[in-house]
Amino acid sequence: MALAFPFSAIVGQDEMKLAILAAAVDPRIGGVLVFGDRGTGKSTAVRALAALLPPMRALVGCRYACDPADRAPRCDDCATLKSAARPKTHLVPVPVVDLPLGATEDRVVGALDLERALTQGVKAFEPGLLARAHRGFLYIDEVNLLEDHLVDLLIDVAASGENVVEREGLSVRHPARFVLVGSGNPEEGELRPQLLDRFGLAVEVRTPTDLAQRVLVVRRRDAFERDPEAFCAEWHAEDERVRKRLVAARKHLDQVRVDDAALEQAARLCMALGTDGLRGELTLMRAARALAALDGERAVTDAHLQRAARPALRHRLRRDPLDDTDAGVRVDRALQEVFAP
Amino acid sequence: MTAAPPADPAWADAVWAATLLAVDPQGLGGIVLRAGAGPVRDRWTKLLHGLLPARTPWRRMPSHIADERLLGGLDLAATLQAGKPVAQRGLLAECDGGLLLLPMAERLGSDTAARLARALDDGEVGTERDGIAQRWPARVAVVAFDEGRNDDPPLPVALSDRLAFHADLSAVGLRACGDADHDVAAVLAARARLPSVTLDEPFAQALCATAMRMGVASLRASLLALRAARAAAALHGRHAVNEDDARLAARLVLAPRATTLPAPPEPPPEEPPPPPESDTPPPPLNEQDVQELEERLVEAAQAALPAQLLAALLNGEVARSGGRVGALSASPRSGRPVGSRAGLPRGGARLNLIDTLRAAAPWQRLRAAEAPPGRQRIHVRGSDLRIARLQQRAATATLFVIDASGSSALHRMAEAKGAVNLLLAECYVRRDQVGVIAFRGKGAQLLLPPTRSLVRAKRSLAELPGGGGTPLASGLQAALVTALQVRRSGAVPVVVLLTDGRANVGLSGAPGRSQAEADALQLARQLRAARLGALVVDTSPQPSPSARALAQAMGAPYRALPHAGAAELSAAVRALPRQA
């Protein structure tokens, strides 16, 4: 794989970068959807994240790269492996799996292993992309162009954390907990509300209109393409700082306090916006906690809630086809009401 | 270098684009060439081919290419021969290092365009299909021939945004074609020089500023302009970009993308733009020089604006570059595969080979034992055969044809807009496409080509102006043209006409009630003959006989707005016959 554009060299787009980092700190937030103009570095940011993530520990020989710390065996591989006296573990990179357009269902969910079936007559399961994405990220570029039947399937697996395969005489279930990251352009068509709701955070990206910033974007991109090695070396230290921040945030995420006052504010905000269900509040709280952890703080403050509100709630507002107001603006308005001194 | 005979400037630019593309095909992505099939295009194509080093891959891609041929997949013949899965490269991988030609690119669906865009971005193609997971290098450049006529939609923006050059040869005659000044040797020398060509900060700034002033929003365009300037410098044997190169890049890359006429230069900012913190310190540059350079680049780009575009820009008519929702297949025997079922491939059903193999696989050992030895590698029986289940994606496109004339506008306009808004919400739920046509004054205007974007539909509706005469016939004509276009693209058009039926401007644009009504009825009958699903919504305060007569001529159901609630309207729309 070619070198990825360094995460820290992405100009501007702070909300997108922050949302991606927050989702990496706490997978329970439930993924990020990046919607916006062409050529704003949506895919670049996601691919850059892959290079940033610290490796994870996994059982040797497990096709799903399960966590050795997990007590209950979750997959068939682990059940066998863990019965051994001392299962071996190793460090593997966190998977960031690209779901290419035109992928077929058998490769996404997994299917009968054709090679073994044809040559040995053995009925074996060949894991698909969902298995590969377990404990990592599943990235869908142009998510609004995805086939509807694949969308349904992804929604189901992302919600349950488990992939159940019943086809070709196979009956397999395996864990598939991944963070869904999608990107797309709203002009290509809108996303189904059910899928929209599955993403924890949603950010909108715009082409910068400031000349200096535009020149900087073009210059950096140009420098990267002319000499990727040198460019990445130049940004290595900066990327390393982001990585340390991410690791530290993950480590003390559980120690970040969310007191009742913050919860109350979150509830008030969701009520003011009239979001459906509790998912909004929950995501808002988790995102705020992840932001606090990224800042190295021990408790969630109003400032964290305010920063998390836009990405966490923007896509959960009840859709009124007659109201044209940008969702982000509506969130801002509610923020001003709730957090008015 | 030979002296070129006098040639049409459009031809000269297309030749420049071809030459620069030959120098840096992967970096520049490719070209959109607007030209019908014919000798001029053939000549240009031959010229481009001649500029490329020998044995550069050169492939044509039909716009209806299947995924397995584009991206790669299972090689069935080899699989059966070998008795184990064998992967086969797709067209993109076969074309690695070369050029991919797309005739009729305007017919390309946005899904295929997105696949090409991904290959252009990554320089490789990944396939996850039919049990094959593989990546192949695919550093291609795309030559997209846009054969659309004026009223056809342009090719998907996801693709055209990534192709550096947009040239137009549709108005160039064969006699106006000259020869190329460069040859393969020059191109090869330029390729060798290209990696060392530098581009100074002032040129980068001036090109970015030019892009902004011409309303080119995409940053990719600026980046492509930089690369084009470098390729031009390399071609001229220079090691640094100079002003001529930048001007050429502005003309070829930025000018065709312009959406606004460049505004007069802004007064110099009080403070020079803050230098990027972490980049190499920019050489001290004279603010004045950059400004002047930018002026000259804008001038060069402006001079290259095609006359048509210029006129449109002056009228402020260029649409925001819009995406296009996937072209859909119309034939009842096509569609998206959604799995397979046991059955025989007859009556037009397609065999799903992969699933057939999968069904046969578990039995191979048993069958091999039964069969006479040495005859065949894989034993497939009739009961294994699986046929593909296809799902029609032929979406409905609802065209709203809105009477925005004075007589309607006064009191009914708001209600009509409200009704359309409610129908829009319905369309959103069904994921239908929507288009908006308005007629007022002397003619009709397609405010919104069919799209699935609710945001754009609402925006176009909010901006709908009102007032003037009622050119009902023009409105119907626009509806007919657009509906037939929609049908060609594979979706099913449905026309919803909101009017009071009081036509007073004829098709020619001349006022006169009797002629106007005759024209309107004439077109209404044409709509009926085209067998379009239609609905007439009467927006006049009292149900008007003329609107009812119109509905009758169109063979369309009639609803009067005062009596029809939103629910009834949407039920009426849903009940319309949907003939593809």
XYZ file of C-alpha atoms in Angstrom, chain A residues 1-2 8-9 11 13 37-44 47 97-108 110-123 126-129 132 139-149 167-170 183 185-194 196 206-223 225-226 231 234-235 238 319-325, chain B residues 67 71 74 79 82-85 110-111 114-115 117-118 121-122 124 126-133 135 156-158 161-162 194-201 204-205 208-209 211-212 216-220 222-223 226-227 230 273-274 276-280 294 320-326 336-339 354-355 357-362 364-365 378 391 393 417-418 421-422 424-425 428 431 451-456 458-459 462:
208
model
C 0.000 0.000 0.000
C 1.278 3.431 -0.900
C -1.808 16.332 10.691
C -1.006 17.840 7.286
C -5.466 21.874 6.245
C -11.552 20.856 8.386
C -18.097 19.028 -1.363
C -15.801 17.183 -3.716
C -12.081 17.286 -3.206
C -12.165 18.351 0.431
C -10.052 15.498 1.700
C -12.821 13.244 3.006
C -11.198 9.988 1.964
C -7.764 11.400 2.681
C -7.029 6.774 5.138
C -11.173 -1.821 5.595
C -12.209 -0.085 2.420
C -15.523 -1.272 1.033
C -14.998 -0.819 -2.697
C -17.910 0.096 -4.904
C -19.101 -2.920 -6.790
C -18.317 -5.309 -3.951
C -20.638 -8.315 -4.034
C -22.571 -9.624 -1.085
C -20.566 -12.840 -0.830
C -17.337 -10.897 -0.266
C -18.935 -8.567 2.269
C -18.296 -14.074 3.660
C -19.218 -17.191 1.745
C -18.306 -20.735 0.923
C -14.585 -21.009 0.235
C -14.692 -21.788 -3.470
C -11.108 -22.921 -3.764
C -11.316 -25.468 -0.989
C -14.732 -26.581 -2.100
C -13.602 -27.179 -5.658
C -10.213 -28.727 -4.980
C -10.830 -30.625 -1.741
C -14.576 -30.914 -1.567
C -14.489 -29.306 1.863
C -17.290 -27.057 3.034
C -14.267 -17.883 3.864
C -14.625 -14.727 5.977
C -15.558 -11.546 4.169
C -14.902 -7.862 4.675
C -11.726 -8.306 8.420
C -14.890 2.744 5.389
C -17.489 3.295 2.678
C -16.689 5.993 0.168
C -19.654 7.332 -1.816
C -21.948 5.728 0.720
C -25.037 7.043 -1.062
C -24.165 5.022 -4.149
C -24.115 1.757 -2.231
C -26.634 -0.885 -3.260
C -29.702 -0.922 -1.049
C -29.417 -4.578 -0.127
C -26.085 -19.380 2.813
C -24.859 -22.213 0.640
C -25.444 -24.690 3.414
C -23.214 -22.751 5.771
C -18.365 9.687 3.124
C -21.646 14.010 -1.632
C -25.236 15.109 -0.915
C -25.693 16.164 -4.540
C -25.503 12.521 -5.588
C -28.659 11.859 -3.602
C -29.639 11.664 0.004
C -29.027 8.918 2.455
C -31.847 6.789 3.809
C -32.838 8.003 7.277
C -32.272 4.533 8.749
C -28.171 8.145 8.666
C -17.009 22.637 2.675
C -14.380 23.738 0.227
C -12.389 26.512 1.890
C -13.098 29.896 0.383
C -10.081 31.640 1.806
C -7.329 32.042 -0.762
C -4.398 31.527 1.615
C -5.925 28.290 2.848
C -6.629 27.089 -0.663
C -3.066 27.762 -1.751
C -1.840 25.865 1.299
C -4.030 22.838 0.517
C -2.864 22.734 -3.084
C 0.779 23.239 -2.118
C 0.800 20.456 0.466
C -1.002 18.033 -1.759
C 1.417 18.826 -4.560
C 4.435 18.392 -2.283
C 2.539 13.740 -4.548
C 5.958 14.763 -5.763
C 6.636 14.797 2.975
C 8.454 16.067 7.552
C 5.105 15.499 9.238
C 3.340 16.065 14.220
C -36.918 16.296 9.110
C -39.320 18.931 8.115
C -39.463 19.058 4.343
C -40.759 22.620 4.507
C -37.914 23.891 6.662
C -34.866 24.769 4.677
C -32.612 25.816 7.528
C -18.434 -4.571 -12.967
C -12.897 -4.126 -11.909
C -13.480 -14.633 -11.522
C -11.593 -21.641 -13.238
C -8.015 -25.439 -13.442
C -10.646 -26.683 -11.051
C -9.930 -23.839 -8.665
C -10.781 -20.166 -8.634
C -22.764 7.809 -11.589
C -21.952 4.383 -10.180
C -17.502 6.611 -9.073
C -15.540 3.441 -9.804
C -12.930 8.132 -9.959
C -11.672 5.752 -7.324
C -7.473 8.647 -7.115
C -5.745 5.479 -5.989
C -5.032 0.941 -8.384
C -9.490 -3.247 -5.740
C -12.049 -5.906 -6.305
C -14.097 -7.758 -3.733
C -16.310 -9.810 -5.964
C -17.331 -13.393 -6.521
C -14.941 -14.809 -3.974
C -12.028 -12.834 -5.358
C -10.272 -10.252 -3.237
C -5.746 -5.372 -5.892
C -21.053 12.905 -13.930
C -19.155 15.579 -12.031
C -17.378 12.980 -9.911
C -13.811 16.993 -11.774
C -10.806 14.659 -11.871
C 8.977 16.480 -15.467
C 10.037 15.269 -11.988
C 12.607 18.041 -11.688
C 10.397 20.904 -12.859
C 9.798 23.391 -10.062
C 6.924 25.770 -9.590
C 7.503 28.965 -7.666
C 5.138 30.210 -5.010
C 0.831 28.629 -7.340
C -0.812 31.593 -5.675
C -5.324 29.401 -7.108
C -6.498 33.000 -7.109
C -9.534 29.652 -10.014
C -11.325 31.424 -7.205
C -14.072 27.273 -9.733
C -14.862 25.850 -6.321
C -13.180 22.477 -6.518
C -9.646 22.451 -5.197
C -8.800 19.627 -7.529
C -6.306 24.224 -8.913
C -4.103 21.227 -8.289
C -0.445 23.343 -11.249
C 0.380 20.020 -12.810
C 4.554 21.810 -14.902
C -1.647 36.384 3.618
C 0.031 34.783 6.616
C 2.054 28.805 6.176
C 3.658 28.003 9.512
C 5.285 24.719 8.784
C 5.974 24.822 5.075
C 9.234 25.908 3.613
C -2.871 36.943 -11.479
C -24.207 25.229 -9.983
C -22.324 22.190 -10.992
C -24.670 19.472 -9.994
C -24.294 15.786 -9.548
C -26.441 13.457 -11.494
C -28.254 10.640 -9.979
C -27.465 7.324 -11.562
C -29.100 -5.051 -10.286
C -28.402 -8.627 -9.322
C -29.923 -9.255 -5.920
C -28.950 -12.831 -5.356
C -20.502 -18.142 -9.430
C -23.485 -19.352 -7.483
C -20.255 -23.265 -9.074
C -20.851 -22.826 -5.381
C -23.875 -25.067 -5.557
C -21.889 -27.712 -7.407
C -18.787 -27.464 -5.250
C -19.735 -29.615 -2.271
C -17.396 -32.605 -6.566
C -15.738 -35.492 -4.745
C -15.672 -30.042 -12.586
C -34.108 -6.006 -9.459
C -34.048 0.133 -10.218
C -45.610 25.789 -3.626
C -47.030 24.294 -0.467
C -43.441 20.794 -0.989
C -45.706 18.134 0.416
C -41.542 16.530 -2.433
C -41.566 15.017 1.034
C -38.039 11.840 -0.624
C -36.374 8.102 -3.181
C -32.279 14.921 -9.180
C -32.677 13.001 -5.976
C -31.427 15.855 -3.884
C -34.258 17.256 -1.830
C -32.145 20.226 -0.857
C -31.711 21.381 -4.398
C -36.420 23.016 -2.313
C -33.859 25.666 -3.122
C -37.840 28.923 -3.021
